[in-house]
PDB file of C-alpha atoms and ligand atoms in Angstrom:
ATOM      1  CA  MET M  12     -40.368 -46.266   6.191  1.00 49.00           C
ATOM      2  CA  THR M  13     -40.852 -49.213   8.698  1.00 46.00           C
ATOM      3  CA  ASP M  14     -43.462 -51.708   8.157  1.00 47.00           C
ATOM      4  CA  THR M  15     -45.838 -50.292  10.118  1.00 44.00           C
ATOM      5  CA  ALA M  16     -44.780 -45.932   9.805  1.00 51.00           C
ATOM      6  CA  TRP M  17     -47.610 -45.908   6.748  1.00 53.00           C
ATOM      7  CA  PRO M  18     -51.308 -46.423   8.024  1.00 46.00           C
ATOM      8  CA  GLY M  19     -52.217 -44.887   5.062  1.00 61.00           C
ATOM      9  CA  GLU M  20     -55.354 -45.026   2.463  1.00 74.00           C
ATOM     10  CA  GLY M  21     -55.185 -47.644   0.017  1.00 80.00           C
ATOM     11  CA  ILE M  22     -51.651 -49.151   1.499  1.00 89.00           C
ATOM     12  CA  ASP M  23     -51.185 -52.815   1.675  1.00 88.00           C
ATOM     13  CA  PRO M  24     -47.969 -53.818   3.496  1.00 87.00           C
ATOM     14  CA  GLU M  25     -48.313 -57.423   2.868  1.00 91.00           C
ATOM     15  CA  ARG M  26     -48.817 -56.865  -0.804  1.00 93.00           C
ATOM     16  CA  ALA M  27     -45.599 -55.502  -2.923  1.00 95.00           C
ATOM     17  CA  SER M  28     -46.392 -52.989  -5.388  1.00 96.00           C
ATOM     18  CA  ALA M  29     -43.733 -52.073  -8.121  1.00 96.00           C
ATOM     19  CA  ALA M  30     -43.507 -48.686  -6.953  1.00 97.00           C
ATOM     20  CA  ARG M  31     -41.631 -49.724  -3.748  1.00 96.00           C
ATOM     21  CA  ILE M  32     -39.633 -52.177  -5.683  1.00 96.00           C
ATOM     22  CA  TYR M  33     -38.517 -49.978  -7.645  1.00 97.00           C
ATOM     23  CA  ASP M  34     -37.186 -47.838  -5.017  1.00 97.00           C
ATOM     24  CA  TYR M  35     -35.946 -50.320  -3.134  1.00 97.00           C
ATOM     25  CA  ILE M  36     -33.568 -51.210  -5.727  1.00 97.00           C
ATOM     26  CA  LEU M  37     -32.876 -47.239  -6.659  1.00 96.00           C
ATOM     27  CA  GLY M  38     -31.220 -47.646  -2.954  1.00 96.00           C
ATOM     28  CA  GLY M  39     -34.517 -45.256  -1.489  1.00 96.00           C
ATOM     29  CA  GLY M  40     -36.199 -46.024   2.241  1.00 95.00           C
ATOM     30  CA  HIS M  41     -40.041 -45.975   1.146  1.00 95.00           C
ATOM     31  CA  ASN M  42     -40.477 -49.433   1.240  1.00 96.00           C
ATOM     32  CA  PHE M  43     -41.730 -52.870   3.392  1.00 95.00           C
ATOM     33  CA  ALA M  44     -40.332 -55.826   3.764  1.00 96.00           C
ATOM     34  CA  VAL M  45     -42.356 -57.550   1.455  1.00 96.00           C
ATOM     35  CA  ASP M  46     -41.523 -55.059  -1.231  1.00 96.00           C
ATOM     36  CA  ARG M  47     -37.502 -56.342  -0.429  1.00 97.00           C
ATOM     37  CA  ASP M  48     -37.947 -59.881  -0.731  1.00 96.00           C
ATOM     38  CA  MET M  49     -39.552 -59.517  -3.788  1.00 96.00           C
ATOM     39  CA  ALA M  50     -36.558 -57.061  -5.089  1.00 97.00           C
ATOM     40  CA  GLU M  51     -34.024 -59.849  -3.996  1.00 97.00           C
ATOM     41  CA  GLN M  52     -35.998 -62.344  -5.635  1.00 96.00           C
ATOM     42  CA  VAL M  53     -36.099 -60.731  -8.942  1.00 95.00           C
ATOM     43  CA  LEU M  54     -31.982 -59.780  -8.446  1.00 96.00           C
ATOM     44  CA  ASP M  55     -31.708 -63.113  -7.921  1.00 96.00           C
ATOM     45  CA  VAL M  56     -33.698 -63.983 -11.346  1.00 94.00           C
ATOM     46  CA  ASN M  57     -31.504 -61.276 -12.563  1.00 93.00           C
ATOM     47  CA  PRO M  58     -28.435 -59.470 -11.335  1.00 94.00           C
ATOM     48  CA  ASP M  59     -28.397 -56.706 -13.815  1.00 93.00           C
ATOM     49  CA  THR M  60     -31.771 -55.279 -12.774  1.00 94.00           C
ATOM     50  CA  ARG M  61     -30.339 -52.501 -10.812  1.00 96.00           C
ATOM     51  CA  ARG M  62     -28.006 -51.347 -13.107  1.00 95.00           C
ATOM     52  CA  HIS M  63     -30.817 -51.495 -15.460  1.00 94.00           C
ATOM     53  CA  VAL M  64     -32.977 -49.359 -13.139  1.00 96.00           C
ATOM     54  CA  GLN M  65     -30.121 -46.910 -13.245  1.00 95.00           C
ATOM     55  CA  GLN M  66     -30.172 -46.643 -16.929  1.00 95.00           C
ATOM     56  CA  ASN M  67     -33.867 -45.868 -17.051  1.00 97.00           C
ATOM     57  CA  ARG M  68     -33.519 -43.163 -14.716  1.00 97.00           C
ATOM     58  CA  ALA M  69     -30.303 -42.198 -16.718  1.00 96.00           C
ATOM     59  CA  PHE M  70     -32.262 -42.110 -19.581  1.00 97.00           C
ATOM     60  CA  LEU M  71     -34.953 -40.096 -18.286  1.00 98.00           C
ATOM     61  CA  ARG M  72     -32.548 -37.306 -17.400  1.00 97.00           C
ATOM     62  CA  ARG M  73     -31.308 -36.889 -21.116  1.00 97.00           C
ATOM     63  CA  ALA M  74     -35.023 -37.444 -22.215  1.00 98.00           C
ATOM     64  CA  VAL M  75     -35.884 -33.989 -20.714  1.00 98.00           C
ATOM     65  CA  LEU M  76     -33.013 -32.518 -21.207  1.00 97.00           C
ATOM     66  CA  PHE M  77     -33.515 -33.428 -25.100  1.00 97.00           C
ATOM     67  CA  MET M  78     -37.483 -31.982 -24.878  1.00 98.00           C
ATOM     68  CA  MET M  79     -35.905 -29.225 -23.270  1.00 97.00           C
ATOM     69  CA  GLN M  80     -33.248 -28.455 -26.675  1.00 97.00           C
ATOM     70  CA  GLN M  81     -36.553 -28.913 -28.878  1.00 97.00           C
ATOM     71  CA  GLY M  82     -38.327 -26.046 -27.005  1.00 98.00           C
ATOM     72  CA  ILE M  83     -40.721 -28.430 -24.280  1.00 98.00           C
ATOM     73  CA  ARG M  84     -41.365 -26.899 -21.184  1.00 98.00           C
ATOM     74  CA  GLN M  85     -44.307 -28.838 -20.026  1.00 98.00           C
ATOM     75  CA  PHE M  86     -44.103 -32.553 -18.707  1.00 98.00           C
ATOM     76  CA  LEU M  87     -46.304 -35.330 -18.390  1.00 98.00           C
ATOM     77  CA  ASP M  88     -44.631 -37.979 -16.359  1.00 98.00           C
ATOM     78  CA  LEU M  89     -47.190 -41.213 -15.956  1.00 98.00           C
ATOM     79  CA  GLY M  90     -46.083 -44.016 -13.791  1.00 98.00           C
ATOM     80  CA  SER M  91     -43.789 -41.149 -12.277  1.00 98.00           C
ATOM     81  CA  GLY M  92     -42.788 -43.393  -8.911  1.00 98.00           C
ATOM     82  CA  ILE M  93     -41.851 -43.170  -5.970  1.00 97.00           C
ATOM     83  CA  PRO M  94     -39.544 -40.038  -6.241  1.00 96.00           C
ATOM     84  CA  THR M  95     -36.114 -40.051  -5.875  1.00 94.00           C
ATOM     85  CA  VAL M  96     -32.154 -38.698  -6.994  1.00 89.00           C
ATOM     86  CA  GLY M  97     -33.073 -37.022 -10.670  1.00 95.00           C
ATOM     87  CA  ASN M  98     -37.286 -36.748 -10.747  1.00 97.00           C
ATOM     88  CA  VAL M  99     -38.086 -35.099 -13.549  1.00 98.00           C
ATOM     89  CA  HIS M 100     -38.977 -31.312 -12.158  1.00 98.00           C
ATOM     90  CA  GLU M 101     -36.001 -31.600 -10.672  1.00 98.00           C
ATOM     91  CA  ILE M 102     -34.555 -31.521 -13.798  1.00 97.00           C
ATOM     92  CA  ALA M 103     -36.182 -29.257 -15.960  1.00 98.00           C
ATOM     93  CA  GLN M 104     -36.392 -26.569 -13.207  1.00 98.00           C
ATOM     94  CA  ALA M 105     -33.176 -26.945 -12.573  1.00 97.00           C
ATOM     95  CA  ALA M 106     -32.684 -25.835 -16.498  1.00 95.00           C
ATOM     96  CA  ASP M 107     -35.627 -23.503 -16.516  1.00 97.00           C
ATOM     97  CA  PRO M 108     -37.603 -23.232 -13.600  1.00 97.00           C
ATOM     98  CA  ARG M 109     -40.794 -21.789 -15.776  1.00 97.00           C
ATOM     99  CA  CYS M 110     -41.101 -25.967 -16.202  1.00 98.00           C
ATOM    100  CA  ARG M 111     -44.480 -27.152 -15.242  1.00 98.00           C
ATOM    101  CA  VAL M 112     -44.705 -30.951 -14.261  1.00 98.00           C
ATOM    102  CA  VAL M 113     -47.825 -32.876 -13.236  1.00 98.00           C
ATOM    103  CA  TYR M 114     -46.824 -35.859 -12.707  1.00 98.00           C
ATOM    104  CA  VAL M 115     -49.219 -39.495 -12.460  1.00 98.00           C
ATOM    105  CA  ASP M 116     -49.530 -42.524 -10.614  1.00 98.00           C
ATOM    106  CA  ILE M 117     -51.627 -44.709  -8.864  1.00 96.00           C
ATOM    107  CA  ASP M 118     -49.361 -45.782  -6.070  1.00 96.00           C
ATOM    108  CA  PRO M 119     -50.486 -44.462  -2.884  1.00 96.00           C
ATOM    109  CA  VAL M 120     -47.054 -44.138  -1.355  1.00 96.00           C
ATOM    110  CA  ALA M 121     -45.236 -42.718  -4.470  1.00 97.00           C
ATOM    111  CA  VAL M 122     -48.461 -40.033  -4.498  1.00 97.00           C
ATOM    112  CA  ALA M 123     -47.926 -39.342  -0.775  1.00 96.00           C
ATOM    113  CA  HIS M 124     -44.049 -38.875  -0.821  1.00 96.00           C
ATOM    114  CA  SER M 125     -44.435 -36.682  -4.244  1.00 98.00           C
ATOM    115  CA  GLU M 126     -47.382 -34.609  -2.490  1.00 97.00           C
ATOM    116  CA  MET M 127     -45.126 -33.709   0.481  1.00 96.00           C
ATOM    117  CA  LEU M 128     -42.141 -33.102  -2.146  1.00 97.00           C
ATOM    118  CA  LEU M 129     -44.007 -30.825  -4.328  1.00 98.00           C
ATOM    119  CA  ALA M 130     -45.803 -28.858  -1.465  1.00 97.00           C
ATOM    120  CA  ASP M 131     -44.004 -25.834  -2.218  1.00 97.00           C
ATOM    121  CA  ASN M 132     -43.754 -26.159  -5.987  1.00 98.00           C
ATOM    122  CA  PRO M 133     -46.325 -23.873  -7.848  1.00 98.00           C
ATOM    123  CA  ASN M 134     -45.250 -25.633 -11.069  1.00 98.00           C
ATOM    124  CA  ALA M 135     -44.832 -29.425 -10.441  1.00 98.00           C
ATOM    125  CA  ALA M 136     -47.820 -31.411  -9.150  1.00 98.00           C
ATOM    126  CA  ILE M 137     -49.007 -35.212  -8.923  1.00 98.00           C
ATOM    127  CA  ILE M 138     -52.256 -36.890  -9.039  1.00 98.00           C
ATOM    128  CA  ARG M 139     -53.493 -39.823  -7.669  1.00 97.00           C
ATOM    129  CA  ALA M 140     -54.546 -41.488 -10.995  1.00 98.00           C
ATOM    130  CA  ASP M 141     -54.823 -44.911 -13.583  1.00 98.00           C
ATOM    131  CA  VAL M 142     -52.869 -44.063 -16.941  1.00 98.00           C
ATOM    132  CA  ALA M 143     -54.780 -46.199 -18.475  1.00 98.00           C
ATOM    133  CA  ARG M 144     -57.827 -43.637 -17.778  1.00 98.00           C
ATOM    134  CA  PRO M 145     -56.654 -40.842 -20.324  1.00 98.00           C
ATOM    135  CA  ASP M 146     -59.787 -38.892 -19.972  1.00 98.00           C
ATOM    136  CA  LEU M 147     -59.038 -38.217 -16.344  1.00 98.00           C
ATOM    137  CA  VAL M 148     -56.354 -37.899 -16.629  1.00 98.00           C
ATOM    138  CA  LEU M 149     -56.190 -35.025 -18.964  1.00 98.00           C
ATOM    139  CA  ARG M 150     -59.233 -33.282 -18.102  1.00 97.00           C
ATOM    140  CA  SER M 151     -58.278 -33.658 -14.151  1.00 98.00           C
ATOM    141  CA  PRO M 152     -57.859 -30.046 -12.733  1.00 98.00           C
ATOM    142  CA  VAL M 153     -54.431 -30.283 -12.164  1.00 98.00           C
ATOM    143  CA  THR M 154     -53.416 -31.248 -15.331  1.00 98.00           C
ATOM    144  CA  ARG M 155     -55.445 -28.379 -16.792  1.00 98.00           C
ATOM    145  CA  ARG M 156     -53.953 -26.282 -14.677  1.00 98.00           C
ATOM    146  CA  LEU M 157     -50.862 -27.146 -14.839  1.00 98.00           C
ATOM    147  CA  LEU M 158     -50.322 -28.219 -18.662  1.00 98.00           C
ATOM    148  CA  ASP M 159     -51.564 -26.230 -21.546  1.00 98.00           C
ATOM    149  CA  PHE M 160     -52.769 -28.109 -24.292  1.00 98.00           C
ATOM    150  CA  ALA M 161     -52.699 -25.447 -26.692  1.00 98.00           C
ATOM    151  CA  ARG M 162     -48.308 -25.482 -26.629  1.00 98.00           C
ATOM    152  CA  PRO M 163     -46.430 -29.215 -26.937  1.00 98.00           C
ATOM    153  CA  VAL M 164     -45.981 -31.912 -24.148  1.00 98.00           C
ATOM    154  CA  GLY M 165     -43.367 -34.068 -23.171  1.00 98.00           C
ATOM    155  CA  LEU M 166     -45.420 -36.815 -22.465  1.00 98.00           C
ATOM    156  CA  LEU M 167     -42.989 -39.632 -20.511  1.00 98.00           C
ATOM    157  CA  ALA M 168     -43.624 -42.546 -20.112  1.00 98.00           C
ATOM    158  CA  LEU M 169     -41.269 -44.721 -19.139  1.00 98.00           C
ATOM    159  CA  THR M 170     -41.320 -48.352 -17.451  1.00 98.00           C
ATOM    160  CA  ILE M 171     -45.098 -48.308 -17.526  1.00 98.00           C
ATOM    161  CA  GLY M 172     -46.493 -49.410 -20.167  1.00 98.00           C
ATOM    162  CA  HIS M 173     -45.290 -52.936 -19.566  1.00 97.00           C
ATOM    163  CA  TYR M 174     -48.060 -52.762 -17.143  1.00 97.00           C
ATOM    164  CA  LEU M 175     -50.847 -52.480 -18.878  1.00 97.00           C
ATOM    165  CA  ALA M 176     -52.356 -55.340 -20.224  1.00 96.00           C
ATOM    166  CA  PRO M 177     -53.212 -56.180 -23.789  1.00 97.00           C
ATOM    167  CA  ALA M 178     -56.734 -56.329 -22.757  1.00 97.00           C
ATOM    168  CA  GLN M 179     -56.368 -52.676 -22.314  1.00 97.00           C
ATOM    169  CA  GLN M 180     -55.751 -52.277 -25.653  1.00 98.00           C
ATOM    170  CA  PRO M 181     -52.349 -50.262 -24.592  1.00 98.00           C
ATOM    171  CA  PHE M 182     -51.381 -49.116 -27.832  1.00 98.00           C
ATOM    172  CA  GLY M 183     -55.104 -47.723 -27.846  1.00 98.00           C
ATOM    173  CA  ILE M 184     -54.437 -45.264 -24.810  1.00 98.00           C
ATOM    174  CA  PHE M 185     -51.083 -43.682 -25.671  1.00 98.00           C
ATOM    175  CA  ALA M 186     -52.907 -42.874 -28.753  1.00 98.00           C
ATOM    176  CA  ALA M 187     -55.594 -41.040 -26.889  1.00 98.00           C
ATOM    177  CA  TYR M 188     -52.677 -39.100 -24.634  1.00 98.00           C
ATOM    178  CA  ARG M 189     -50.890 -38.714 -28.391  1.00 98.00           C
ATOM    179  CA  ASP M 190     -54.098 -36.998 -29.804  1.00 98.00           C
ATOM    180  CA  GLN M 191     -54.909 -34.765 -27.166  1.00 98.00           C
ATOM    181  CA  LEU M 192     -51.121 -32.532 -27.556  1.00 98.00           C
ATOM    182  CA  ALA M 193     -50.369 -30.040 -29.876  1.00 98.00           C
ATOM    183  CA  PRO M 194     -47.643 -30.929 -32.976  1.00 98.00           C
ATOM    184  CA  GLY M 195     -44.221 -30.659 -31.559  1.00 98.00           C
ATOM    185  CA  SER M 196     -45.338 -32.838 -28.875  1.00 98.00           C
ATOM    186  CA  HIS M 197     -42.372 -35.144 -27.662  1.00 98.00           C
ATOM    187  CA  LEU M 198     -42.978 -39.317 -26.693  1.00 98.00           C
ATOM    188  CA  ALA M 199     -40.462 -40.820 -24.188  1.00 98.00           C
ATOM    189  CA  VAL M 200     -40.896 -44.432 -23.500  1.00 98.00           C
ATOM    190  CA  SER M 201     -38.747 -47.055 -21.975  1.00 98.00           C
ATOM    191  CA  HIS M 202     -40.214 -51.054 -21.825  1.00 97.00           C
ATOM    192  CA  VAL M 203     -39.245 -54.005 -20.488  1.00 95.00           C
ATOM    193  CA  THR M 204     -38.892 -56.656 -22.891  1.00 94.00           C
ATOM    194  CA  ASN M 205     -38.272 -60.700 -23.211  1.00 90.00           C
ATOM    195  CA  GLU M 206     -35.549 -60.085 -25.922  1.00 92.00           C
ATOM    196  CA  LEU M 207     -32.630 -58.959 -24.590  1.00 88.00           C
ATOM    197  CA  THR M 208     -32.390 -60.661 -21.235  1.00 83.00           C
ATOM    198  CA  GLY M 209     -33.124 -64.764 -21.803  1.00 84.00           C
ATOM    199  CA  ASN M 210     -36.309 -65.341 -20.472  1.00 90.00           C
ATOM    200  CA  ARG M 211     -35.848 -63.247 -17.812  1.00 91.00           C
ATOM    201  CA  ALA M 212     -38.421 -60.913 -17.670  1.00 89.00           C
ATOM    202  CA  ASP M 213     -40.485 -63.606 -17.949  1.00 90.00           C
ATOM    203  CA  ILE M 214     -39.586 -65.340 -14.867  1.00 92.00           C
ATOM    204  CA  VAL M 215     -40.171 -62.096 -13.157  1.00 90.00           C
ATOM    205  CA  ALA M 216     -43.666 -61.422 -14.419  1.00 90.00           C
ATOM    206  CA  GLU M 217     -44.402 -64.806 -12.932  1.00 91.00           C
ATOM    207  CA  MET M 218     -43.113 -64.029 -10.397  1.00 92.00           C
ATOM    208  CA  MET M 219     -44.766 -60.692 -10.546  1.00 90.00           C
ATOM    209  CA  ARG M 220     -48.306 -62.344 -10.390  1.00 88.00           C
ATOM    210  CA  LYS M 221     -47.898 -65.244  -8.429  1.00 88.00           C
ATOM    211  CA  ALA M 222     -47.081 -62.244  -5.474  1.00 87.00           C
ATOM    212  CA  LYS M 223     -50.416 -60.403  -6.407  1.00 86.00           C
ATOM    213  CA  SER M 224     -48.026 -57.182  -6.920  1.00 86.00           C
ATOM    214  CA  ASN M 225     -48.389 -55.100 -10.245  1.00 87.00           C
ATOM    215  CA  SER M 226     -48.688 -57.956 -13.141  1.00 92.00           C
ATOM    216  CA  VAL M 227     -45.524 -57.332 -16.351  1.00 94.00           C
ATOM    217  CA  PHE M 228     -46.113 -57.604 -19.643  1.00 95.00           C
ATOM    218  CA  PRO M 229     -43.266 -57.290 -21.279  1.00 95.00           C
ATOM    219  CA  ARG M 230     -43.089 -56.550 -24.772  1.00 96.00           C
ATOM    220  CA  ASN M 231     -40.323 -57.444 -27.987  1.00 96.00           C
ATOM    221  CA  ARG M 232     -39.020 -54.857 -30.326  1.00 97.00           C
ATOM    222  CA  ASP M 233     -41.743 -54.382 -32.396  1.00 97.00           C
ATOM    223  CA  GLU M 234     -44.452 -54.113 -30.055  1.00 98.00           C
ATOM    224  CA  VAL M 235     -43.000 -51.320 -28.189  1.00 98.00           C
ATOM    225  CA  LEU M 236     -42.459 -49.736 -31.468  1.00 98.00           C
ATOM    226  CA  ARG M 237     -46.487 -49.382 -31.894  1.00 98.00           C
ATOM    227  CA  PHE M 238     -46.328 -47.293 -28.696  1.00 98.00           C
ATOM    228  CA  PHE M 239     -44.739 -44.168 -30.919  1.00 98.00           C
ATOM    229  CA  ASP M 240     -47.771 -44.309 -33.439  1.00 98.00           C
ATOM    230  CA  GLY M 241     -48.605 -41.190 -35.226  1.00 98.00           C
ATOM    231  CA  TYR M 242     -44.588 -39.773 -33.471  1.00 98.00           C
ATOM    232  CA  GLN M 243     -41.480 -39.123 -35.976  1.00 98.00           C
ATOM    233  CA  LEU M 244     -38.360 -41.424 -33.991  1.00 98.00           C
ATOM    234  CA  VAL M 245     -35.620 -39.685 -33.349  1.00 97.00           C
ATOM    235  CA  GLU M 246     -31.859 -40.503 -34.055  1.00 96.00           C
ATOM    236  CA  PRO M 247     -31.051 -43.299 -32.865  1.00 97.00           C
ATOM    237  CA  GLY M 248     -34.519 -44.085 -32.679  1.00 97.00           C
ATOM    238  CA  LEU M 249     -35.614 -46.978 -30.582  1.00 97.00           C
ATOM    239  CA  VAL M 250     -32.448 -49.092 -28.869  1.00 97.00           C
ATOM    240  CA  THR M 251     -31.895 -49.897 -25.734  1.00 95.00           C
ATOM    241  CA  THR M 252     -32.150 -47.338 -22.711  1.00 96.00           C
ATOM    242  CA  SER M 253     -28.095 -46.448 -22.589  1.00 94.00           C
ATOM    243  CA  ARG M 254     -27.403 -46.056 -26.035  1.00 95.00           C
ATOM    244  CA  TRP M 255     -30.111 -43.706 -26.346  1.00 96.00           C
ATOM    245  CA  ARG M 256     -28.206 -40.590 -26.698  1.00 95.00           C
ATOM    246  CA  PRO M 257     -25.544 -41.341 -23.845  1.00 93.00           C
ATOM    247  CA  GLU M 258     -23.496 -38.607 -23.185  1.00 83.00           C
ATOM    248  CA  LEU M 259     -20.184 -40.124 -21.635  1.00 70.00           C
ATOM    249  CA  PRO M 260     -19.017 -42.991 -23.535  1.00 62.00           C
ATOM    250  CA  GLU M 261     -19.230 -44.819 -20.310  1.00 60.00           C
ATOM    251  CA  GLU M 262     -23.121 -45.123 -20.022  1.00 58.00           C
ATOM    252  CA  ARG M 263     -22.635 -46.772 -23.456  1.00 57.00           C
ATOM    253  CA  LEU M 264     -22.089 -49.664 -21.082  1.00 52.00           C
ATOM    254  CA  GLY M 265     -21.589 -53.012 -22.840  1.00 48.00           C
ATOM    255  CA  ASP M 266     -23.420 -54.651 -25.380  1.00 44.00           C
ATOM    256  CA  ALA M 267     -27.603 -54.496 -26.316  1.00 45.00           C
ATOM    257  CA  GLY M 268     -28.320 -57.393 -24.263  1.00 47.00           C
ATOM    258  CA  ALA M 269     -26.138 -54.994 -21.260  1.00 58.00           C
ATOM    259  CA  ASP M 270     -30.191 -53.376 -21.149  1.00 70.00           C
ATOM    260  CA  GLY M 271     -32.635 -54.911 -20.275  1.00 74.00           C
ATOM    261  CA  GLN M 272     -35.242 -52.769 -21.670  1.00 83.00           C
ATOM    262  CA  TYR M 273     -35.617 -50.722 -24.698  1.00 87.00           C
ATOM    263  CA  ALA M 274     -36.160 -46.842 -25.298  1.00 84.00           C
TER     264      ALA M 274
HETATM  265  N1  SAM J 330     -41.294 -43.738 -13.982  1.00 74.75           N
HETATM  266  C1  SAM J 330     -40.238 -43.733 -13.167  1.00 74.75           C
HETATM  267  C2  SAM J 330     -39.291 -44.387 -13.792  1.00 74.75           C
HETATM  268  O1  SAM J 330     -39.010 -44.724 -14.494  1.00 74.75           O
HETATM  269  O2  SAM J 330     -37.980 -44.233 -12.683  1.00 74.75           O
HETATM  270  C3  SAM J 330     -40.877 -44.310 -12.224  1.00 74.75           C
HETATM  271  C4  SAM J 330     -41.349 -46.433 -12.326  1.00 74.75           C
HETATM  272  S1  SAM J 330     -41.894 -47.296 -11.363  1.00 74.75           S
HETATM  273  C5  SAM J 330     -41.301 -48.960 -12.161  1.00 74.75           C
HETATM  274  C6  SAM J 330     -43.475 -47.314 -12.251  1.00 74.75           C
HETATM  275  C7  SAM J 330     -44.825 -47.195 -11.786  1.00 74.75           C
HETATM  276  O3  SAM J 330     -45.818 -47.403 -12.181  1.00 74.75           O
HETATM  277  C8  SAM J 330     -45.024 -46.762 -10.417  1.00 74.75           C
HETATM  278  O4  SAM J 330     -44.585 -46.204  -9.486  1.00 74.75           O
HETATM  279  C9  SAM J 330     -46.446 -47.671 -10.546  1.00 74.75           C
HETATM  280  O5  SAM J 330     -47.049 -47.409  -8.848  1.00 74.75           O
HETATM  281  C10 SAM J 330     -46.743 -47.466 -11.358  1.00 74.75           C
HETATM  282  N2  SAM J 330     -47.573 -47.505 -11.992  1.00 74.75           N
HETATM  283  C11 SAM J 330     -48.363 -49.297 -12.892  1.00 74.75           C
HETATM  284  N3  SAM J 330     -49.634 -48.933 -13.060  1.00 74.75           N
HETATM  285  C12 SAM J 330     -49.893 -47.898 -13.171  1.00 74.75           C
HETATM  286  C13 SAM J 330     -51.739 -47.126 -13.470  1.00 74.75           C
HETATM  287  N4  SAM J 330     -52.011 -48.425 -14.401  1.00 74.75           N
HETATM  288  N5  SAM J 330     -50.953 -46.412 -13.619  1.00 74.75           N
HETATM  289  C14 SAM J 330     -50.902 -45.055 -12.740  1.00 74.75           C
HETATM  290  N6  SAM J 330     -49.477 -45.791 -12.266  1.00 74.75           N
HETATM  291  C15 SAM J 330     -49.130 -46.941 -12.121  1.00 74.75           C
END
């Protein structure tokens, strides 16, 4: 994407966005110079970041397939991001084309590209919304059309919780989603932590704050566990992304410190 190619509504090409930084680090092309600059600064602080985001995407795939093994056929993906390789509907619908997916993101680039990708897919759609407003997300006509709340839902919240400030009461937000889901529903979370990479997560958070990009709030293990209040953790519990049910031994990269996030 060139810097002038996106005059779209709500897009600020002068301010880095989490969605576009993440896209750049994953090797995507939907980002501006300001995003690439910020991404390179993040990579300078923590050169492992590229591997962490790849591990996060691999975790997403395993979480979706695990939920499908439990019978889940509909997903609500909070903070879904700019489409990349291995989006939720592709993973799920490859296994069962009847799977339904609602994506939610606040970033206009993420929403525009998702709309294009999903234009011909009757079983998947995106809504532009703040995930901190579960009432709006859950009442959206798109959500209501695609998801049947009488049946279990797979709630996906990967690398989104740390964009919610303590003042927003993130655990209350997650509880509000949980309370609307049928028994048998599942939640998958990944979340940046300040416990595994020294002070690097805090340095990145401060850089993002100074650049007036998305604020980031790394959390410790006990705090991340609170997102799962009211759910029963499946084995192996809260671990780092690459340690959550790796399919191949080589996915279990390095020691726990090799991952930058809990899942
Ligand atoms: N979930 C995907 C994953 O883990 O691969 C994408 C993660 S990306 C790092 C985080 C996404 O969350 C971005 O696309 C950003 O726009 C979105 N986001 C951040 N805060 C949000 C909010 N309050 N409401 C909706 N989306 C938000």
